[in-house]
């Protein structure tokens, strides 16, 4: 497991050298989007309006931050659970998005799309929003302001800490990590990876 | 008869939601510190170290420890000799929640309708639970419950033949399936018995017990230990990255039930277990 520093927009080459289990520190721009913003983005695409940001090499962070206090750039800013975005993710990956950051399991279609499109699924520590906010240097709402906490924000980040869960080779760090620690007499075994081979 | 103005209730609720979101209560801090010393996986230890650092930053800078500042759960134990005056109690609690979420720079996560899905803008409605008890005091317990763990919660009406083994299987399976989604290490609230809705309430009430405090009945305390051991064998670990601490504690609340029934509810709580109480 390596420690990798990447700068956005992500390139094919950057993405291909990252493996599941690697610590990935992101510097540059990440775009926030949760359920409601994803729904809007897909509606915009379907209507031919395009996305509110250039998706090529982009990184999407599943977060709805708390409002900043006066003098703060952003409030608390940790990841939300990713599976709720599963329905929308493959379409965005096909637009060129190279990494998504959240927490929790992804569905088989997302795992297959990550391999197909050469993109990463990264996890940040859930419930560590105060700590993760320290990596954010600027935050500006760039689309769907009516969605409030769910609006799309352009975040400028420095060394945002994540762990690669799914790499472009079908690796699955939840399965790998849990398989290492599950006891032989456990009542249930870790959920096996079922992504496209 | 002792009187209490509902404005005092609103003010207390506002203070409690602000405080709960930024300052980890000692029972939770202790449970995470203990998990850190017991976790065997280096990755798991690193995650727990992040949580400790996160709590320190949150308290020092008054930033919510988690961006999901939750649904406000407000549990009221109303003394039967107390007279609440000055207005509608439910309205006062919601007013307190709205004020606390606004003044505390907390995220407003509540919608007006589950299908229309328009944000109400002030984090109401609160989930209000009332119970009338002896005395002339008002005990207010507030918990701010995140959506990730709540979504991984389940309830099943088991056949009585399933017995303890069937209940245990359902509970452990719920935590296994939740995996990283619920932000482990989790606190597992279990309700067994009652009926469909009381069972779910028991699971929620189980979460209000100080983390790790065993059930007063030694038989049920032993079952809590048995479940905790089974859950920590799953290997899920902190944030699902693998490890030996998947749950911080299992709390069970039980109630008698019908001869046909064995209801079991599992309410999962994330490690950012935000709660705070006051007695007025």
Coordinates of C-alpha atoms in Angstrom, one line a residue:
Chain A
X1 CA 0.0 0.0 0.0
X2 CA 1.5 3.2 -1.2
X3 CA 1.1 6.9 -0.3
X4 CA 0.3 8.8 -3.5
X5 CA -0.1 12.5 -4.1
X6 CA -2.2 13.5 -7.1
X7 CA -3.1 16.9 -8.7
X8 CA -6.4 17.5 -10.5
X9 CA -7.5 17.2 -13.3
X10 CA -6.6 13.5 -13.1
X11 CA -4.9 11.9 -16.0
X12 CA -5.1 8.3 -17.3
X13 CA -1.5 7.8 -16.2
X14 CA -2.1 9.1 -12.6
X15 CA -5.2 6.9 -12.2
X16 CA -3.5 3.8 -13.5
X17 CA -0.7 3.9 -11.0
X18 CA -3.1 3.9 -8.0
X19 CA -4.1 0.5 -6.5
X20 CA -6.8 -0.4 -4.0
X21 CA -5.5 0.2 -0.5
X22 CA -3.3 3.1 -1.5
X23 CA -3.6 6.4 0.5
X24 CA -4.4 9.0 -2.0
X25 CA -3.9 12.7 -1.2
X26 CA -5.7 15.1 -3.6
X27 CA -4.6 18.6 -4.4
X28 CA -6.5 20.9 -6.8
X29 CA -10.2 21.1 -7.5
X30 CA -13.0 18.7 -6.4
X31 CA -16.7 19.2 -7.1
X32 CA -19.3 18.5 -4.4
X33 CA -22.4 16.6 -5.4
X34 CA -25.0 14.5 -3.4
X35 CA -28.2 12.9 -4.5
X36 CA -30.2 16.0 -5.6
X37 CA -27.3 17.5 -7.5
X38 CA -26.7 14.1 -9.3
X39 CA -30.3 13.9 -10.3
X40 CA -30.1 17.5 -11.7
X41 CA -26.8 16.8 -13.6
X42 CA -28.3 13.8 -15.3
X43 CA -31.4 15.8 -16.2
X44 CA -29.1 18.5 -17.6
X45 CA -27.2 15.9 -19.7
X46 CA -30.4 14.4 -21.0
X47 CA -31.7 17.8 -22.0
X48 CA -28.4 18.5 -23.9
X49 CA -27.4 21.3 -21.5
X50 CA -24.1 19.8 -20.5
X51 CA -22.7 19.6 -17.0
X52 CA -21.9 22.6 -14.7
X53 CA -18.2 21.8 -14.8
X54 CA -15.8 20.1 -17.2
X55 CA -16.1 16.4 -16.4
X56 CA -12.8 15.4 -18.1
X57 CA -10.4 14.3 -15.4
X58 CA -12.7 15.7 -12.7
X59 CA -13.1 14.5 -9.1
X60 CA -16.5 14.5 -7.5
X61 CA -16.8 14.5 -3.7
X62 CA -20.1 13.2 -2.2
X63 CA -20.5 15.9 0.5
X64 CA -23.1 18.3 1.8
X65 CA -21.0 20.6 4.1
X66 CA -22.3 22.5 7.1
X67 CA -22.5 26.3 6.7
X68 CA -19.2 28.1 7.5
X69 CA -19.0 30.4 10.5
X70 CA -17.9 33.9 9.7
X71 CA -14.2 33.7 8.7
X72 CA -14.3 30.1 7.8
X73 CA -14.0 28.7 4.3
X74 CA -16.3 25.8 4.9
X75 CA -18.0 24.1 7.8
X76 CA -17.7 20.4 8.5
X77 CA -17.1 18.5 5.2
X78 CA -16.9 14.7 5.4
X79 CA -18.3 12.1 2.9
X80 CA -21.8 10.9 2.7
X81 CA -22.8 7.2 1.9
X82 CA -22.1 6.5 -1.8
X83 CA -24.6 3.9 -2.8
X84 CA -27.3 6.5 -3.2
X85 CA -25.3 7.9 -6.1
X86 CA -25.0 4.4 -7.8
X87 CA -27.8 5.1 -10.2
X88 CA -26.1 8.1 -11.6
X89 CA -22.4 7.3 -11.4
X90 CA -21.8 5.2 -14.5
X91 CA -23.2 8.1 -16.7
X92 CA -20.8 10.6 -15.1
X93 CA -17.8 8.3 -15.5
X94 CA -18.6 7.9 -19.2
X95 CA -18.4 11.8 -19.4
X96 CA -14.8 11.6 -18.2
X97 CA -15.0 11.9 -14.4
X98 CA -11.9 10.1 -13.1
X99 CA -12.6 9.7 -9.4
X100 CA -15.4 9.9 -6.9
X101 CA -15.0 10.2 -3.2
X102 CA -17.5 9.0 -0.6
X103 CA -17.9 6.1 1.9
X104 CA -19.4 2.7 1.8
X105 CA -20.2 -0.1 -0.7
X106 CA -20.8 0.4 -4.4
X107 CA -23.1 -1.6 -6.6
X108 CA -21.9 -4.0 -9.3
X109 CA -22.7 -1.6 -12.2
X110 CA -20.6 1.1 -10.6
X111 CA -17.7 -1.3 -10.1
X112 CA -17.9 -2.4 -13.7
X113 CA -18.1 1.2 -14.9
X114 CA -15.0 2.1 -12.9
X115 CA -13.0 -0.6 -14.7
X116 CA -14.5 0.2 -18.1
X117 CA -13.9 4.0 -17.8
X118 CA -10.6 3.8 -15.9
X119 CA -11.8 5.7 -12.8
X120 CA -11.2 5.4 -9.1
X121 CA -13.6 5.0 -6.1
X122 CA -12.0 6.7 -3.1
X123 CA -13.2 6.8 0.5
X124 CA -12.7 9.5 3.0
X125 CA -13.3 8.9 6.8
X126 CA -17.0 9.3 7.5
X127 CA -17.7 11.4 10.6
X128 CA -14.4 13.2 10.4
X129 CA -15.9 16.3 8.8
X130 CA -14.0 18.8 11.0
X131 CA -10.7 17.2 10.2
X132 CA -11.4 16.9 6.4
X133 CA -12.5 20.5 6.2
X134 CA -8.9 21.5 7.1
X135 CA -7.9 20.3 3.6
X136 CA -10.3 22.8 1.9
X137 CA -8.8 26.2 1.0
X138 CA -11.7 27.6 -1.0
X139 CA -15.4 26.8 -1.6
X140 CA -17.7 28.4 -4.1
X141 CA -21.2 27.4 -5.1
X142 CA -21.1 27.0 -8.9
X143 CA -24.5 25.3 -9.7
X144 CA -28.0 24.6 -8.3
X145 CA -27.8 27.1 -5.4
X146 CA -31.4 26.4 -4.6
X147 CA -30.4 23.0 -3.3
X148 CA -28.7 24.6 -0.3
X149 CA -26.3 22.1 1.3
X150 CA -26.8 19.9 -1.8
X151 CA -25.7 22.6 -4.3
X152 CA -22.6 21.9 -6.4
X153 CA -19.5 23.6 -4.9
X154 CA -16.1 23.9 -6.4
X155 CA -13.6 23.1 -3.6
X156 CA -10.0 24.0 -3.8
X157 CA -8.2 21.3 -1.7
X158 CA -4.7 20.6 -0.6
X159 CA -3.8 17.0 0.3
X160 CA -7.4 15.8 0.9
X161 CA -6.8 12.4 2.5
X162 CA -8.6 9.4 1.0
X163 CA -8.1 5.7 0.6
X164 CA -8.5 3.9 -2.8
X165 CA -11.3 1.3 -2.4
X166 CA -11.8 0.4 -6.1
X167 CA -9.0 0.8 -8.6
X168 CA -9.1 0.6 -12.4
X169 CA -8.1 -3.1 -12.2
X170 CA -11.2 -4.3 -10.2
X171 CA -9.4 -4.2 -6.9
X172 CA -11.7 -4.0 -3.8
X173 CA -10.2 -2.8 -0.6
X174 CA -13.3 -3.3 1.5
X175 CA -13.1 -7.0 0.7
X176 CA -9.3 -7.2 1.0
X177 CA -9.2 -5.4 4.3
X178 CA -12.1 -7.2 5.9
X179 CA -10.9 -10.6 4.6
X180 CA -7.7 -10.1 6.5
X181 CA -9.5 -9.6 9.8
X182 CA -12.6 -11.7 9.7
X183 CA -12.4 -14.6 12.2
X184 CA -12.8 -18.2 10.9
X185 CA -15.9 -18.6 13.1
X186 CA -17.6 -15.3 12.1
X187 CA -21.3 -15.7 11.4
X188 CA -21.0 -13.8 8.1
X189 CA -18.1 -13.4 5.7
X190 CA -17.1 -10.2 3.9
X191 CA -19.1 -9.2 0.9
X192 CA -17.2 -10.5 -2.1
X193 CA -16.3 -8.3 -5.1
X194 CA -18.5 -9.0 -8.0
X195 CA -17.3 -6.4 -10.4
X196 CA -16.6 -7.2 -14.0
X197 CA -13.5 -9.3 -14.5
Chain B
X1 CA -48.1 22.9 40.9
X2 CA -44.7 23.8 39.4
X3 CA -44.9 25.8 36.2
X4 CA -42.3 25.9 33.4
X5 CA -42.6 28.2 30.4
X6 CA -42.2 26.5 27.0
X7 CA -39.7 29.2 25.9
X8 CA -37.3 27.7 28.4
X9 CA -37.8 24.3 26.7
X10 CA -37.1 25.9 23.3
X11 CA -33.9 27.6 24.6
X12 CA -32.7 24.4 26.2
X13 CA -33.3 22.4 23.0
X14 CA -31.4 25.0 20.9
X15 CA -28.4 24.9 23.3
X16 CA -28.4 21.0 23.4
X17 CA -28.4 20.6 19.6
X18 CA -25.5 23.1 19.2
X19 CA -23.5 21.5 21.9
X20 CA -24.1 17.9 20.9
X21 CA -22.9 18.5 17.4
X22 CA -19.5 20.0 18.4
X23 CA -18.6 18.3 21.6
X24 CA -18.3 14.5 21.9
X25 CA -19.8 13.3 25.1
X26 CA -17.4 11.6 27.6
X27 CA -19.0 8.1 27.2
X28 CA -18.4 8.2 23.4
X29 CA -14.9 9.6 23.7
X30 CA -14.0 6.9 26.2
X31 CA -15.5 4.2 24.0
X32 CA -13.4 5.4 21.0
X33 CA -10.3 5.7 23.1
X34 CA -10.8 2.1 24.3
X35 CA -11.4 0.9 20.7
X36 CA -8.2 2.6 19.6
X37 CA -6.2 0.6 22.2
X38 CA -8.0 -2.7 21.3
X39 CA -8.0 -2.4 17.5
X40 CA -5.4 -4.7 16.0
X41 CA -5.4 -3.4 12.4
X42 CA -3.0 -0.6 11.6
X43 CA -5.4 0.9 9.1
X44 CA -8.2 0.7 11.7
X45 CA -6.0 2.3 14.3
X46 CA -5.2 5.1 11.9
X47 CA -8.9 5.7 11.3
X48 CA -9.6 5.8 15.1
X49 CA -6.7 8.3 15.5
X50 CA -8.4 10.5 12.9
X51 CA -11.6 10.4 14.9
X52 CA -9.9 11.5 18.0
X53 CA -8.2 14.3 16.2
X54 CA -11.5 15.2 14.6
X55 CA -13.2 15.5 18.0
X56 CA -10.5 17.7 19.2
X57 CA -10.8 20.1 16.2
X58 CA -14.6 20.1 16.4
X59 CA -14.6 21.1 20.1
X60 CA -11.8 23.7 19.8
X61 CA -13.1 25.4 16.6
X62 CA -16.8 24.8 17.3
X63 CA -17.2 23.0 14.0
X64 CA -19.7 20.1 13.8
X65 CA -17.8 16.8 14.1
X66 CA -19.8 15.5 11.1
X67 CA -21.3 17.4 8.3
X68 CA -24.5 15.4 8.7
X69 CA -25.8 17.2 11.8
X70 CA -28.7 14.9 11.7
X71 CA -32.3 14.6 12.5
X72 CA -33.0 16.2 15.9
X73 CA -34.4 13.5 18.2
X74 CA -35.9 15.1 21.3
X75 CA -36.9 12.8 24.2
X76 CA -39.1 14.5 26.8
X77 CA -39.7 12.9 30.2
X78 CA -42.5 15.1 31.6
X79 CA -43.1 15.0 35.3
X80 CA -46.8 14.5 35.9
X81 CA -46.8 17.3 38.5
X82 CA -45.3 19.8 36.1
X83 CA -47.5 22.4 34.3
X84 CA -46.0 23.6 31.0
X85 CA -47.3 27.1 30.2
X86 CA -46.8 29.7 27.6
X87 CA -47.8 27.8 24.4
X88 CA -47.6 24.6 22.4
X89 CA -44.9 22.3 23.6
X90 CA -44.3 20.7 20.1
X91 CA -44.1 24.1 18.5
X92 CA -41.6 25.2 21.2
X93 CA -39.4 22.1 20.6
X94 CA -39.4 22.7 16.8
X95 CA -38.6 26.4 17.4
X96 CA -35.6 25.4 19.6
X97 CA -34.4 23.0 16.9
X98 CA -34.7 25.7 14.2
X99 CA -32.9 28.2 16.4
X100 CA -30.1 25.9 17.4
X101 CA -29.4 24.7 13.8
X102 CA -29.4 28.3 12.6
X103 CA -27.2 29.8 15.3
X104 CA -24.9 26.8 15.5
X105 CA -24.1 26.8 11.8
X106 CA -25.5 23.3 11.5
X107 CA -26.7 21.7 8.3
X108 CA -30.4 21.7 7.6
X109 CA -31.1 18.2 6.4
X110 CA -34.9 17.9 6.8
X111 CA -37.4 17.8 4.0
X112 CA -41.1 18.8 4.0
X113 CA -42.2 15.6 2.3
X114 CA -40.5 12.2 1.5
X115 CA -41.5 12.3 -2.1
X116 CA -41.7 16.0 -2.9
X117 CA -38.4 16.4 -1.1
X118 CA -38.2 20.2 -0.5
X119 CA -35.8 21.3 2.3
X120 CA -37.7 23.0 5.1
X121 CA -34.6 25.2 5.7
X122 CA -34.6 25.0 9.5
X123 CA -34.1 21.3 10.2
X124 CA -37.6 20.8 11.4
X125 CA -39.6 18.7 11.9
X126 CA -37.8 17.3 15.0
X127 CA -38.7 13.7 16.1
X128 CA -40.3 14.2 19.4
X129 CA -40.9 11.4 21.9
X130 CA -42.8 12.1 25.1
X131 CA -43.2 10.1 28.2
X132 CA -45.0 11.1 31.4
X133 CA -43.2 10.2 34.6
X134 CA -43.6 10.9 38.3
X135 CA -42.2 14.2 39.6
X136 CA -42.3 17.8 38.6
X137 CA -39.3 18.1 36.4
X138 CA -38.7 18.0 32.7
X139 CA -35.8 15.8 31.4
X140 CA -34.8 16.7 27.8
X141 CA -32.5 14.3 26.0
X142 CA -31.4 15.3 22.6
X143 CA -29.7 13.1 20.0
X144 CA -28.7 14.3 16.5
X145 CA -28.9 11.2 14.4
X146 CA -27.1 10.9 11.0
X147 CA -28.8 9.5 8.0
X148 CA -26.1 7.0 7.0
X149 CA -26.5 4.7 10.0
X150 CA -30.2 5.2 10.2
X151 CA -30.6 3.9 6.7
X152 CA -28.8 0.7 7.6
X153 CA -31.3 -0.1 10.4
X154 CA -33.8 -3.0 10.1
X155 CA -36.8 -4.6 11.8
X156 CA -38.2 -8.1 11.4
X157 CA -41.2 -9.8 12.9
X158 CA -39.6 -13.2 13.6
X159 CA -41.5 -16.4 14.3
X160 CA -41.2 -17.3 18.0
X161 CA -39.5 -20.6 17.0
X162 CA -36.5 -18.5 15.8
X163 CA -35.7 -17.8 19.5
X164 CA -32.6 -16.1 20.6
X165 CA -30.5 -17.7 17.9
X166 CA -32.7 -16.3 15.2
X167 CA -32.7 -12.9 16.8
X168 CA -28.9 -13.0 17.1
X169 CA -28.5 -14.0 13.5
X170 CA -30.7 -11.1 12.3
X171 CA -28.9 -8.6 14.5
X172 CA -25.4 -9.7 13.4
X173 CA -26.5 -9.9 9.8
X174 CA -27.8 -6.3 10.0
X175 CA -24.4 -5.0 11.1
X176 CA -22.5 -7.1 8.6
X177 CA -24.7 -5.8 5.7
X178 CA -24.3 -2.2 6.9
X179 CA -20.5 -2.6 6.7
X180 CA -18.8 0.8 6.0
X181 CA -22.0 2.5 5.1
X182 CA -23.0 3.1 8.7
X183 CA -19.6 4.6 9.7
X184 CA -18.3 1.9 12.0
X185 CA -17.3 1.4 14.8
X186 CA -21.0 1.6 15.4
X187 CA -23.2 1.5 18.4
X188 CA -25.9 -1.1 18.0
X189 CA -29.3 -0.4 19.5
X190 CA -31.5 -3.5 19.7
X191 CA -35.2 -3.8 20.6
X192 CA -36.7 -7.2 21.2
X193 CA -40.4 -7.7 22.0
X194 CA -43.3 -5.3 22.2
X195 CA -45.1 -4.9 18.9
X196 CA -44.0 -3.6 15.5
X197 CA -43.7 0.1 16.5
X198 CA -42.7 -0.4 20.2
X199 CA -39.9 -2.7 19.1
X200 CA -38.4 0.0 16.8
X201 CA -38.7 2.5 19.7
X202 CA -37.0 0.1 22.1
X203 CA -34.0 -0.1 19.6
X204 CA -33.8 3.7 19.5
X205 CA -34.1 4.1 23.3
X206 CA -31.3 1.5 23.7
X207 CA -29.0 4.0 22.0
X208 CA -29.6 6.6 24.7
X209 CA -28.0 4.4 27.4
X210 CA -24.4 5.6 28.1
X211 CA -22.2 3.7 25.7
X212 CA -21.1 0.4 27.1
X213 CA -23.3 0.5 30.1
X214 CA -24.6 -3.1 30.4
X215 CA -28.3 -4.0 30.7
X216 CA -29.3 -4.2 34.4
X217 CA -30.6 -7.8 34.0
X218 CA -27.4 -10.0 34.0
X219 CA -28.9 -12.4 31.4
X220 CA -29.5 -9.6 28.9
X221 CA -26.1 -8.1 29.8
X222 CA -24.5 -11.4 28.8
X223 CA -26.5 -11.4 25.5
X224 CA -25.2 -7.9 24.8
X225 CA -21.6 -9.3 25.3
X226 CA -22.3 -12.3 23.1
X227 CA -23.6 -10.0 20.3
X228 CA -20.6 -7.6 20.6
X229 CA -18.2 -10.5 20.4
X230 CA -20.0 -12.0 17.3
X231 CA -20.1 -8.6 15.6
X232 CA -16.4 -7.9 16.2
X233 CA -15.5 -11.2 14.6
X234 CA -16.9 -9.9 11.3
X235 CA -13.7 -8.1 10.4
X236 CA -15.5 -5.0 9.1
X237 CA -13.4 -2.7 11.4
X238 CA -13.3 1.1 11.5
X239 CA -14.9 2.6 8.3
X240 CA -15.1 -1.0 6.9
X241 CA -11.4 -1.1 6.0
X242 CA -10.9 -4.2 8.1
X243 CA -10.2 -4.6 11.8
X244 CA -11.2 -6.1 15.1
X245 CA -13.5 -3.3 16.3
X246 CA -16.7 -3.1 14.3
X247 CA -19.0 -2.1 17.2
X248 CA -18.3 0.0 20.3
X249 CA -21.2 -1.5 22.2
X250 CA -24.5 -3.4 21.8
X251 CA -27.4 -2.2 23.9
X252 CA -30.6 -4.3 24.1
X253 CA -34.0 -3.1 25.4
X254 CA -36.7 -5.7 25.9
X255 CA -40.4 -5.8 26.5
X256 CA -43.1 -8.5 26.8
X257 CA -44.9 -9.4 23.6
X258 CA -47.8 -11.4 22.1
X259 CA -47.7 -15.2 22.0
X260 CA -47.4 -15.2 18.2
X261 CA -44.6 -12.7 18.0
X262 CA -40.8 -12.2 18.3
X263 CA -40.2 -8.7 16.9
X264 CA -36.5 -7.6 16.6
X265 CA -35.4 -4.2 15.6
X266 CA -31.8 -3.0 15.0
X267 CA -31.1 0.7 15.1
X268 CA -27.6 1.4 14.1
X269 CA -25.7 4.5 15.3
X270 CA -22.5 5.8 13.8
X271 CA -19.4 6.4 15.9
X272 CA -20.3 10.1 15.9
X273 CA -22.9 9.5 18.5
X274 CA -24.1 13.0 19.4
X275 CA -26.3 13.2 22.5
X276 CA -26.8 15.7 25.3
X277 CA -29.3 16.1 28.1
X278 CA -30.6 18.5 30.7
X279 CA -33.2 18.5 33.5
X280 CA -35.4 21.6 33.9

